Amino acid sequence: MSDIEVLAHHACFDGSLRFVRHNSQALGVPATFGVFLPKEALSGQKVPVIHLLAGLTATQETFLIKANAIRFAAEHGIALVAPDTSPRHTGIKGEDDSYDLGSGAGFYIDATSEPWSHHYRMETYVGEELPSLTERLYPLDGSRRGIMGHSMGGMGALLQALKYPDRWKTVSAFAPICHPSTVPWGQKAFDAYFGGDPMKWQRCDPTLLLRSKHTHPSTILVDQGLMDQYLADLCPDALEAAAKEGGQSLELRRHAAYDHSYWFIQSFIADHLTHHAKGLSA
Amino acid sequence: MSDIEVLAHHACFDGSLRFVRHNSQALGVPATFGVFLPKEALSGQKVPVIHLLAGLTATQETFLIKANAIRFAAEHGIALVAPDTSPRHTGIKGEDDSYDLGSGAGFYIDATSEPWSHHYRMETYVGEELPSLTERLYPLDGSRRGIMGHSMGGMGALLQALKYPDRWKTVSAFAPICHPSTVPWGQKAFDAYFGGDPMKWQRCDPTLLLRSKHTHPSTILVDQGLMDQYLADLCPDALEAAAKEGGQSLELRRHAAYDHSYWFIQSFIADHLTHHAKGLSA
């Protein structure tokens, strides 16, 4: 455990918010995550946990600072875990050159193409290493684990839930990238991280997973603003149609005036925490 | 009105959050502020307003992004106005060199010493120009105006309330700089902005104002974390003693585990909005 370093800790809503660096096995570089422990966890009680996956250009701080989620996590006695959005400082040439590829843009998938394959293994990191690590460090109940994300992180949350339904009891997303294999963001990332193999693309596209009957036993909650500047590239309609086709229970709520920002997220975050709290207490 | 430019606008809690640039008369440079209009204001109803003054290094975005105040402003039907913490790009040599002097560190006072006196007039800006401008642009009720701040901004809120009690009906602060003339931050700023004139220093020190019987008719709410890394330079005890001496009603709450951050602020922001809502509805 000597590789665990607490970079900062703050009292928040009678609980504790911490930023922690560790040497990630999956990523092969040091990685930093944020964790909120409600007061129940501080007194040693095992609590449910929601993992928060942020979008392009974000870090482990973004969701925690901007979503206003901690207030409701504290109210429900739920912990939060927020990973970074990619490995950092891997030494891969050009990793910092684009907002939508490389650092800040890990897409929560395991790259198989050179040079990314050595470090860009965010699917394994957020799905295996980070839950395992945080449940070893803190009193978190791995049988009551939810996942939530925004944009690229919404896609990540959907991928985790649909590919690994046993890992996550509850799932929700804000403005997720629903059908990445058909839009520029996803095509650029998948081409770089996977090369041309269509099977690998299909296994990382929530809409295609649903069409091929990968489902999650819970109702998935998705909020989408209709003034979202990226709406055309998010494809919520395709997700909705695929959920129907695949037999997935989906509550997709459309909000007329809202955009892609965390001002949108904070307006509806309370509903998401309630959604997870219900599912995680069942 | 042609000098008003809306840089960004976002739906938030059924209201509208905007960032607006204008040519400030008081500052002699363009200035940017944030404003949250609750849905009542969007439908033309005159609403109360709270001005939010942020601390050193912050901008017009900081309080709005990090304090989680908008949710409660929306619930109470109150508007929020958030100015920047100083003029920017004034051309004064060295204005960007220090975190605690010049840009990001206007201290909400009107400088009288060269070279700062030409632009660093934040007392007039936040106390006169910005209320006047925002009440002309939006349906805000200038007779129901509150002020709240953090750290340097907490000092600014106390100064405004004690020097101009007719302007502000309610006041509160998180971890304010209570006695600036006795601590390095205030001494450095006052020396630069005022020179050695002790009368000018006294007129910008909340503790000294209270001692000389400048009071506000309402109860001032102050929250202070006892793990605040700047506690020794904030002097809440001096403020408390001076309030008693000056006959000022003060509710100073001390919180054992909390530090100077917005994680502290968000933990208690609901109480501050309630405090202002009560005072502004009376």
Coordinates of C-alpha atoms in Angstrom, one line a residue:
Chain A
M1 CA 0.0 0.0 0.0
S2 CA 3.1 2.3 0.0
D3 CA 2.1 3.5 -3.4
I4 CA -1.0 5.2 -2.1
E5 CA -0.6 9.0 -1.7
V6 CA -3.4 11.2 -0.4
L7 CA -2.8 14.5 -2.2
A8 CA -5.6 16.5 -0.5
H9 CA -8.5 15.9 1.8
H10 CA -11.4 18.2 2.8
A11 CA -14.3 17.9 5.1
C12 CA -17.5 18.1 3.1
F13 CA -21.1 17.5 4.3
D14 CA -19.8 15.8 7.4
G15 CA -17.9 13.3 5.3
S16 CA -14.5 13.4 3.7
L17 CA -13.5 14.3 0.1
R18 CA -10.0 13.0 -0.9
F19 CA -7.8 13.1 -3.9
V20 CA -5.5 10.1 -4.1
R21 CA -2.7 9.1 -6.3
H22 CA -1.6 5.5 -6.8
N23 CA 0.5 3.5 -9.3
S24 CA -2.0 2.0 -11.6
Q25 CA -1.3 -1.6 -12.8
A26 CA -3.8 -1.3 -15.7
L27 CA -2.4 2.0 -17.0
G28 CA 1.2 1.5 -16.2
V29 CA 1.5 5.1 -14.8
P30 CA 0.5 6.9 -11.7
A31 CA -3.2 7.8 -11.7
T32 CA -5.3 10.1 -9.5
F33 CA -8.9 9.6 -8.4
G34 CA -11.3 11.5 -6.2
V35 CA -13.3 9.8 -3.5
F36 CA -16.1 11.1 -1.3
L37 CA -16.8 9.1 1.9
P38 CA -20.0 9.9 3.7
K39 CA -20.0 10.1 7.5
E40 CA -21.3 6.5 7.7
A41 CA -18.2 5.3 6.0
L42 CA -16.0 7.4 8.3
S43 CA -17.5 5.5 11.2
G44 CA -16.7 2.2 9.5
Q45 CA -20.0 1.3 8.1
K46 CA -20.0 -0.4 4.6
V47 CA -21.7 2.0 2.2
P48 CA -22.9 1.8 -1.4
V49 CA -20.8 3.6 -4.0
I50 CA -21.3 5.4 -7.3
H51 CA -18.5 5.7 -9.8
L52 CA -18.6 9.0 -11.7
L53 CA -17.1 9.1 -15.2
A54 CA -16.5 12.5 -16.7
G55 CA -16.3 13.7 -20.3
L56 CA -13.6 14.8 -22.8
T57 CA -10.9 17.2 -21.4
A58 CA -12.1 16.6 -17.8
T59 CA -10.1 15.2 -14.8
Q60 CA -10.9 13.4 -11.5
E61 CA -11.9 16.8 -10.2
T62 CA -14.5 17.9 -12.7
F63 CA -17.5 15.8 -11.8
L64 CA -17.0 16.4 -8.1
I65 CA -16.6 20.1 -8.4
K66 CA -19.3 20.9 -11.0
A67 CA -22.1 18.4 -10.6
N68 CA -23.3 19.2 -7.1
A69 CA -23.5 15.5 -6.4
I70 CA -21.8 15.3 -3.0
R71 CA -24.7 16.9 -1.2
F72 CA -27.0 14.1 -2.2
A73 CA -24.5 11.4 -1.8
A74 CA -24.1 12.5 1.8
E75 CA -27.9 12.6 2.2
H76 CA -28.2 9.0 0.9
G77 CA -25.1 7.8 2.7
I78 CA -23.4 6.8 -0.6
A79 CA -19.7 7.1 -1.5
L80 CA -18.5 8.6 -4.8
V81 CA -15.4 7.6 -6.7
A82 CA -14.2 9.8 -9.6
P83 CA -11.4 8.6 -11.9
D84 CA -9.4 10.7 -14.3
T85 CA -10.5 10.5 -18.0
S86 CA -7.3 8.9 -19.3
P87 CA -3.8 8.0 -18.3
R88 CA -1.4 11.0 -18.1
H89 CA 2.3 11.4 -18.9
T90 CA 2.6 8.1 -20.6
G91 CA 5.4 9.4 -22.9
I92 CA 3.3 8.4 -26.0
K93 CA 4.2 11.0 -28.8
G94 CA 1.4 13.5 -29.3
E95 CA -0.7 12.3 -26.3
D96 CA -1.5 15.9 -25.4
D97 CA -2.1 17.3 -28.9
S98 CA -5.8 16.7 -29.3
Y99 CA -8.8 17.3 -27.0
D100 CA -10.5 14.2 -28.3
L101 CA -7.6 11.7 -28.5
G102 CA -5.0 10.8 -25.9
S103 CA -4.9 12.5 -22.6
G104 CA -8.3 13.6 -21.4
A105 CA -9.9 11.3 -24.0
G106 CA -9.4 7.7 -22.9
F107 CA -13.0 6.8 -23.8
Y108 CA -13.1 4.2 -21.0
I109 CA -11.9 1.5 -23.5
D110 CA -8.8 -0.8 -23.6
A111 CA -6.8 0.2 -26.7
T112 CA -5.3 -2.6 -28.7
S113 CA -3.4 -0.6 -31.3
E114 CA 0.2 0.7 -30.9
P115 CA 1.2 3.0 -29.3
W116 CA -1.9 3.4 -27.2
S117 CA -2.3 -0.2 -26.1
H118 CA 0.6 0.0 -23.6
H119 CA -1.3 2.5 -21.4
Y120 CA -4.8 3.4 -22.6
R121 CA -6.6 0.7 -20.7
M122 CA -9.3 2.7 -19.1
E123 CA -12.0 -0.1 -19.4
T124 CA -9.9 -2.3 -17.2
Y125 CA -9.0 0.6 -14.9
V126 CA -12.5 1.9 -14.2
G127 CA -14.1 -1.6 -14.4
E128 CA -11.7 -3.6 -12.4
E129 CA -8.7 -1.9 -10.8
L130 CA -10.3 1.2 -9.3
P131 CA -13.3 -0.6 -7.8
S132 CA -11.0 -3.3 -6.4
L133 CA -8.6 -0.7 -5.0
T134 CA -11.1 1.6 -3.5
E135 CA -13.0 -1.3 -1.9
R136 CA -9.8 -2.5 -0.3
L137 CA -8.9 1.0 1.0
Y138 CA -12.4 2.2 2.2
P139 CA -15.5 0.5 3.6
L140 CA -17.4 0.3 0.3
D141 CA -19.8 -2.4 -0.4
G142 CA -18.9 -3.9 -3.8
S143 CA -22.3 -5.6 -4.1
R144 CA -23.9 -2.2 -4.1
R145 CA -22.0 -0.4 -6.8
G146 CA -23.5 2.1 -9.3
I147 CA -22.0 4.0 -12.3
M148 CA -22.9 7.3 -13.8
G149 CA -21.2 9.4 -16.5
H150 CA -21.4 12.5 -18.7
S151 CA -20.8 12.6 -22.4
M152 CA -17.8 10.4 -23.1
G153 CA -18.2 9.3 -19.5
G154 CA -21.9 8.5 -20.1
M155 CA -20.7 6.2 -22.9
G156 CA -18.3 4.7 -20.5
A157 CA -21.0 4.1 -17.9
L158 CA -23.3 2.5 -20.5
L159 CA -20.4 0.3 -21.8
Q160 CA -19.6 -0.9 -18.3
A161 CA -23.2 -1.6 -17.4
L162 CA -24.0 -3.4 -20.7
K163 CA -20.8 -5.4 -21.0
Y164 CA -20.4 -6.2 -17.3
P165 CA -23.9 -6.1 -15.7
D166 CA -22.7 -8.1 -12.7
R167 CA -20.3 -5.4 -11.7
W168 CA -22.8 -2.6 -11.5
K169 CA -26.2 -2.6 -9.9
T170 CA -27.4 0.8 -11.1
V171 CA -26.5 3.0 -14.1
S172 CA -27.3 6.5 -15.3
A173 CA -25.9 9.0 -17.7
F174 CA -26.1 12.7 -18.7
A175 CA -25.9 13.4 -22.5
P176 CA -23.9 10.2 -23.2
I177 CA -22.2 9.5 -26.5
C178 CA -24.7 6.7 -27.4
H179 CA -23.5 5.5 -30.8
P180 CA -19.8 6.3 -31.1
S181 CA -19.0 4.2 -34.1
T182 CA -21.1 6.4 -36.3
V183 CA -19.8 9.9 -35.2
P184 CA -16.5 11.7 -35.7
W185 CA -15.5 11.6 -32.0
G186 CA -15.9 7.8 -31.8
Q187 CA -14.5 7.1 -35.2
K188 CA -11.3 9.0 -34.5
A189 CA -10.8 7.4 -31.1
F190 CA -11.8 3.8 -32.2
D191 CA -9.6 4.1 -35.3
A192 CA -6.6 5.1 -33.2
Y193 CA -7.2 2.8 -30.3
F194 CA -8.5 -0.3 -32.1
G195 CA -7.5 0.1 -35.8
G196 CA -10.1 -1.1 -38.3
D197 CA -11.4 -4.3 -36.6
P198 CA -15.2 -3.9 -36.7
M199 CA -15.8 -6.4 -33.9
K200 CA -13.8 -4.2 -31.5
W201 CA -15.8 -1.2 -32.5
Q202 CA -19.1 -3.0 -32.0
R203 CA -18.0 -4.1 -28.5
C204 CA -17.6 -0.5 -27.4
D205 CA -20.7 1.1 -28.9
P206 CA -23.7 1.2 -26.4
T207 CA -26.3 1.3 -29.2
L208 CA -24.7 -1.7 -31.0
L209 CA -24.4 -3.6 -27.7
L210 CA -28.1 -3.1 -27.1
R211 CA -29.0 -4.3 -30.6
S212 CA -27.0 -7.5 -30.0
K213 CA -29.0 -8.1 -26.8
H214 CA -26.5 -7.0 -24.2
T215 CA -28.7 -5.6 -21.5
H216 CA -28.6 -4.5 -17.9
P217 CA -31.2 -5.8 -15.4
S218 CA -32.0 -2.3 -14.0
T219 CA -33.7 0.6 -15.7
I220 CA -31.1 2.9 -17.2
L221 CA -31.7 6.6 -16.5
V222 CA -30.5 9.1 -19.2
D223 CA -31.0 12.8 -19.2
Q224 CA -30.5 14.8 -22.4
G225 CA -30.8 18.5 -23.1
L226 CA -32.3 19.4 -26.4
M227 CA -30.2 22.6 -26.7
D228 CA -27.1 20.4 -26.4
Q229 CA -24.6 21.8 -28.9
Y230 CA -23.4 18.2 -29.5
L231 CA -26.9 16.6 -29.8
A232 CA -26.3 15.4 -33.4
D233 CA -23.2 13.5 -32.3
L234 CA -24.7 12.0 -29.2
C235 CA -27.5 10.0 -30.9
P236 CA -30.0 9.5 -28.0
D237 CA -32.7 8.5 -30.5
A238 CA -30.5 5.6 -31.7
L239 CA -30.0 4.5 -28.1
E240 CA -33.7 4.6 -27.4
A241 CA -34.5 2.5 -30.5
A242 CA -31.9 0.0 -29.7
A243 CA -33.0 -0.3 -26.1
K244 CA -36.5 -1.1 -27.3
E245 CA -35.2 -3.6 -29.8
G246 CA -32.9 -5.2 -27.3
G247 CA -35.5 -5.3 -24.5
Q248 CA -33.6 -2.9 -22.2
S249 CA -35.6 -0.8 -19.8
L250 CA -34.6 2.8 -20.4
E251 CA -35.9 6.1 -19.0
L252 CA -34.7 8.7 -21.4
R253 CA -35.7 12.2 -20.4
R254 CA -35.5 15.1 -22.8
H255 CA -35.2 18.6 -21.5
A256 CA -36.1 21.5 -23.8
A257 CA -33.8 24.3 -22.8
Y258 CA -30.7 22.6 -21.5
D259 CA -27.3 22.3 -23.0
H260 CA -24.3 20.0 -22.6
S261 CA -22.8 21.7 -19.5
Y262 CA -22.6 20.9 -15.9
W263 CA -25.2 23.6 -15.3
F264 CA -27.5 21.1 -16.9
I265 CA -26.1 18.2 -14.9
Q266 CA -26.5 20.0 -11.5
S267 CA -30.1 20.8 -12.4
F268 CA -31.0 17.1 -12.5
I269 CA -28.3 15.5 -10.4
A270 CA -30.6 15.0 -7.4
D271 CA -32.8 12.7 -9.5
H272 CA -29.8 10.6 -10.4
L273 CA -28.7 10.1 -6.9
T274 CA -32.3 9.1 -5.9
H275 CA -32.3 6.6 -8.8
H276 CA -29.1 5.0 -7.7
A277 CA -30.0 5.2 -4.0
K278 CA -33.2 3.2 -4.7
G279 CA -31.4 0.6 -6.8
L280 CA -28.5 0.2 -4.4
S281 CA -30.7 -0.1 -1.3
A282 CA -32.8 -2.9 -3.0
Chain B
M1 CA -26.6 49.5 -23.9
S2 CA -24.5 48.6 -26.9
D3 CA -21.6 47.9 -24.7
I4 CA -23.4 44.9 -23.1
E5 CA -22.2 41.5 -24.5
V6 CA -23.6 38.2 -23.4
L7 CA -20.7 35.8 -23.6
A8 CA -22.5 32.7 -22.6
H9 CA -25.9 31.6 -21.3
H10 CA -27.1 28.3 -19.9
A11 CA -30.4 26.9 -18.7
C12 CA -30.0 26.0 -15.0
F13 CA -32.7 25.0 -12.5
D14 CA -35.4 26.3 -14.8
G15 CA -33.7 29.7 -14.8
S16 CA -30.9 31.2 -16.8
L17 CA -27.2 31.6 -16.0
R18 CA -25.4 34.2 -18.0
F19 CA -21.9 35.6 -18.3
V20 CA -21.9 39.2 -19.4
R21 CA -19.2 41.7 -20.4
H22 CA -19.6 45.4 -20.2
N23 CA -17.5 48.5 -20.3
S24 CA -17.1 49.5 -16.6
Q25 CA -17.2 53.2 -15.9
A26 CA -15.8 52.6 -12.4
L27 CA -12.9 50.4 -13.5
G28 CA -12.2 52.0 -16.8
V29 CA -11.8 48.6 -18.5
P30 CA -14.3 45.9 -19.8
A31 CA -15.5 43.8 -16.9
T32 CA -17.3 40.4 -16.8
F33 CA -20.0 39.3 -14.3
G34 CA -22.1 36.2 -13.9
V35 CA -25.8 36.4 -13.2
F36 CA -28.4 33.8 -12.4
L37 CA -32.0 34.7 -13.0
P38 CA -34.6 32.3 -11.5
K39 CA -37.6 31.4 -13.5
E40 CA -39.7 34.1 -11.8
A41 CA -37.4 36.7 -13.2
L42 CA -37.6 35.2 -16.7
S43 CA -41.3 35.7 -16.5
G44 CA -40.8 39.3 -15.7
Q45 CA -41.4 39.3 -11.9
K46 CA -39.1 41.5 -9.8
V47 CA -37.0 39.3 -7.6
P48 CA -34.6 39.8 -4.7
V49 CA -30.9 39.5 -5.5
I50 CA -27.7 38.4 -3.7
H51 CA -24.3 39.6 -4.8
L52 CA -21.5 37.0 -4.4
L53 CA -18.0 38.2 -3.8
A54 CA -15.3 35.6 -4.3
G55 CA -11.8 35.5 -2.8
L56 CA -8.2 35.9 -4.0
T57 CA -7.4 34.5 -7.4
A58 CA -11.0 33.8 -8.2
T59 CA -13.1 35.1 -11.1
Q60 CA -16.8 35.8 -11.8
E61 CA -17.1 32.0 -12.4
T62 CA -15.7 30.7 -9.2
F63 CA -18.5 31.2 -6.7
L64 CA -21.2 30.2 -9.2
I65 CA -19.4 27.0 -10.2
K66 CA -18.1 25.8 -6.8
A67 CA -20.5 27.0 -4.1
N68 CA -23.6 25.0 -5.1
A69 CA -25.7 28.2 -4.5
I70 CA -27.8 28.2 -7.6
R71 CA -30.0 25.3 -6.5
F72 CA -31.1 27.2 -3.5
A73 CA -31.4 30.6 -5.2
A74 CA -33.8 28.9 -7.7
E75 CA -35.8 27.4 -4.8
H76 CA -36.1 30.8 -3.1
G77 CA -36.7 32.7 -6.3
I78 CA -33.7 34.8 -5.8
A79 CA -31.2 36.1 -8.4
L80 CA -27.5 36.0 -8.0
V81 CA -24.9 38.4 -9.3
A82 CA -21.2 37.5 -9.3
P83 CA -18.5 40.1 -10.2
D84 CA -14.9 39.4 -11.0
T85 CA -12.4 40.0 -8.1
S86 CA -10.5 42.8 -9.8
P87 CA -10.2 44.8 -13.0
R88 CA -8.3 42.9 -15.7
H89 CA -5.8 44.0 -18.4
T90 CA -5.5 47.5 -17.1
G91 CA -1.9 47.9 -18.4
I92 CA -0.6 48.6 -14.9
K93 CA 2.9 47.2 -14.7
G94 CA 3.1 44.1 -12.7
E95 CA -0.6 43.7 -12.3
D96 CA -0.5 39.9 -12.9
D97 CA 2.7 39.3 -10.8
S98 CA 1.2 38.4 -7.4
Y99 CA -1.8 36.3 -6.3
D100 CA -2.5 38.8 -3.5
L101 CA -2.1 42.2 -5.3
G102 CA -3.4 43.4 -8.6
S103 CA -5.5 41.2 -10.8
G104 CA -7.5 38.7 -8.8
A105 CA -6.9 40.7 -5.7
G106 CA -9.0 43.9 -5.9
F107 CA -10.0 43.6 -2.2
Y108 CA -13.3 45.4 -3.1
I109 CA -11.8 48.8 -2.2
D110 CA -11.2 52.0 -4.1
A111 CA -7.4 52.5 -4.5
T112 CA -6.2 56.0 -4.0
S113 CA -2.5 55.5 -4.7
E114 CA -0.8 55.5 -8.1
P115 CA -0.8 53.5 -10.3
W116 CA -3.8 51.5 -8.9
S117 CA -6.1 54.4 -8.4
H118 CA -6.9 54.7 -12.1
H119 CA -8.6 51.3 -12.3
Y120 CA -8.7 49.5 -8.9
R121 CA -12.1 50.9 -7.8
M122 CA -13.9 47.7 -6.9
E123 CA -15.7 49.3 -3.9
T124 CA -17.5 51.6 -6.3
Y125 CA -17.9 48.8 -8.9
V126 CA -19.6 46.2 -6.6
G127 CA -21.4 48.8 -4.5
E128 CA -22.8 51.1 -7.1
E129 CA -22.1 50.4 -10.7
L130 CA -22.9 46.6 -10.8
P131 CA -26.1 46.8 -8.7
S132 CA -27.3 49.8 -10.8
L133 CA -26.4 48.1 -14.1
T134 CA -27.9 44.7 -13.3
E135 CA -31.1 46.3 -11.9
R136 CA -31.5 48.2 -15.2
L137 CA -30.9 45.1 -17.3
Y138 CA -32.9 42.5 -15.3
P139 CA -36.1 42.5 -13.1
L140 CA -34.2 42.8 -9.8
D141 CA -35.6 44.5 -6.8
G142 CA -33.0 46.9 -5.6
S143 CA -34.8 47.3 -2.3
R144 CA -34.2 43.6 -1.6
R145 CA -30.5 43.2 -2.2
G146 CA -28.2 41.0 -0.2
I147 CA -24.4 40.4 -0.2
M148 CA -22.3 37.4 0.6
G149 CA -18.6 36.6 0.2
H150 CA -15.8 34.3 0.8
S151 CA -12.4 35.2 2.3
M152 CA -11.3 38.5 0.6
G153 CA -14.9 38.5 -0.7
G154 CA -16.2 38.0 2.8
M155 CA -14.3 41.1 3.8
G156 CA -15.8 42.9 0.8
A157 CA -19.3 41.9 1.9
L158 CA -18.7 43.0 5.4
L159 CA -17.3 46.4 4.2
Q160 CA -20.3 47.0 1.9
A161 CA -22.7 46.1 4.7
L162 CA -21.1 48.2 7.4
K163 CA -20.2 51.2 5.3
Y164 CA -23.4 51.3 3.2
P165 CA -26.1 49.6 5.3
D166 CA -28.8 51.2 3.2
R167 CA -27.6 49.4 0.1
W168 CA -27.8 45.9 1.4
K169 CA -30.6 44.3 3.4
T170 CA -28.8 41.1 4.3
V171 CA -25.2 40.0 4.6
S172 CA -23.2 36.8 5.2
A173 CA -19.7 35.5 4.8
F174 CA -17.6 32.4 4.7
A175 CA -14.2 32.6 6.3
P176 CA -13.9 36.4 5.8
I177 CA -10.7 38.4 6.2
C178 CA -12.0 40.2 9.3
H179 CA -9.2 42.4 10.4
P180 CA -7.1 43.1 7.3
S181 CA -5.0 46.0 8.7
T182 CA -3.3 43.6 11.1
V183 CA -2.4 40.7 8.7
P184 CA 0.1 40.4 5.8
W185 CA -2.6 40.1 3.0
G186 CA -4.3 43.3 4.1
Q187 CA -1.2 45.2 4.9
K188 CA 0.4 44.5 1.5
A189 CA -2.8 45.5 -0.3
F190 CA -3.6 48.5 1.8
D191 CA -0.1 49.8 1.5
A192 CA -0.2 49.5 -2.3
Y193 CA -3.7 50.7 -2.8
F194 CA -3.8 53.5 -0.1
G195 CA -0.3 54.2 1.0
G196 CA 0.3 55.0 4.6
D197 CA -2.9 56.9 5.5
P198 CA -4.3 55.2 8.6
M199 CA -7.8 56.7 8.1
K200 CA -8.1 55.0 4.8
W201 CA -7.0 51.7 6.3
Q202 CA -9.5 52.0 9.1
R203 CA -12.3 52.7 6.7
C204 CA -11.6 49.3 5.0
D205 CA -11.2 47.0 8.0
P206 CA -14.5 45.4 9.1
T207 CA -13.3 44.9 12.7
L208 CA -12.2 48.6 13.0
L209 CA -15.5 49.7 11.4
L210 CA -17.4 47.7 14.0
R211 CA -15.3 49.2 16.8
S212 CA -16.2 52.6 15.6
K213 CA -19.9 51.8 15.7
H214 CA -20.5 51.2 12.1
T215 CA -23.2 48.5 12.1
H216 CA -25.7 46.8 9.9
P217 CA -29.4 46.5 11.1
S218 CA -29.6 42.8 10.3
T219 CA -27.9 39.8 11.9
I220 CA -24.7 39.1 10.0
L221 CA -24.1 35.3 9.4
V222 CA -20.5 34.1 9.3
D223 CA -19.3 30.5 8.9
Q224 CA -15.7 29.7 9.8
G225 CA -13.9 26.3 9.6
L226 CA -11.5 25.6 12.4
M227 CA -9.2 23.6 10.1
D228 CA -8.9 26.6 7.8
Q229 CA -5.3 26.9 6.8
Y230 CA -5.5 30.7 6.9
L231 CA -7.4 30.9 10.3
A232 CA -4.6 33.0 11.9
D233 CA -4.9 35.6 9.2
L234 CA -8.7 35.7 9.1
C235 CA -9.2 36.9 12.8
P236 CA -12.8 35.8 13.4
D237 CA -12.3 36.3 17.1
A238 CA -11.5 39.9 16.6
L239 CA -14.6 40.4 14.5
E240 CA -16.7 38.7 17.2
A241 CA -15.3 40.9 19.9
A242 CA -15.7 44.1 17.9
A243 CA -19.3 43.2 17.0
K244 CA -20.1 42.8 20.7
E245 CA -18.3 46.1 21.4
G246 CA -20.1 47.9 18.5
G247 CA -23.5 46.4 19.2
Q248 CA -23.7 44.4 16.0
S249 CA -25.8 41.3 15.9
L250 CA -23.5 38.5 14.6
E251 CA -24.0 34.8 14.3
L252 CA -20.5 33.4 14.0
R253 CA -20.6 29.6 13.6
R254 CA -17.4 27.6 14.0
H255 CA -17.1 24.2 12.3
A256 CA -14.5 21.9 13.7
A257 CA -13.3 19.9 10.7
Y258 CA -13.7 22.3 7.8
D259 CA -11.1 24.2 5.8
H260 CA -11.0 27.3 3.6
S261 CA -12.2 25.6 0.4
Y262 CA -15.5 25.6 -1.5
W263 CA -16.0 22.1 -0.2
F264 CA -16.6 23.9 3.1
I265 CA -18.8 26.5 1.5
Q266 CA -21.1 24.1 -0.3
S267 CA -21.6 22.2 3.0
F268 CA -23.3 25.3 4.5
I269 CA -24.5 27.3 1.5
A270 CA -28.1 26.2 2.0
D271 CA -28.2 28.0 5.4
H272 CA -26.9 31.2 3.8
L273 CA -29.5 31.2 1.1
T274 CA -32.1 30.6 3.8
H275 CA -30.7 33.5 5.9
H276 CA -30.9 35.9 3.0
A277 CA -34.3 34.6 1.8
K278 CA -35.7 35.4 5.2
G279 CA -34.2 38.8 5.4
L280 CA -35.1 39.7 1.8
S281 CA -38.7 38.6 2.1
A282 CA -39.3 40.7 5.3

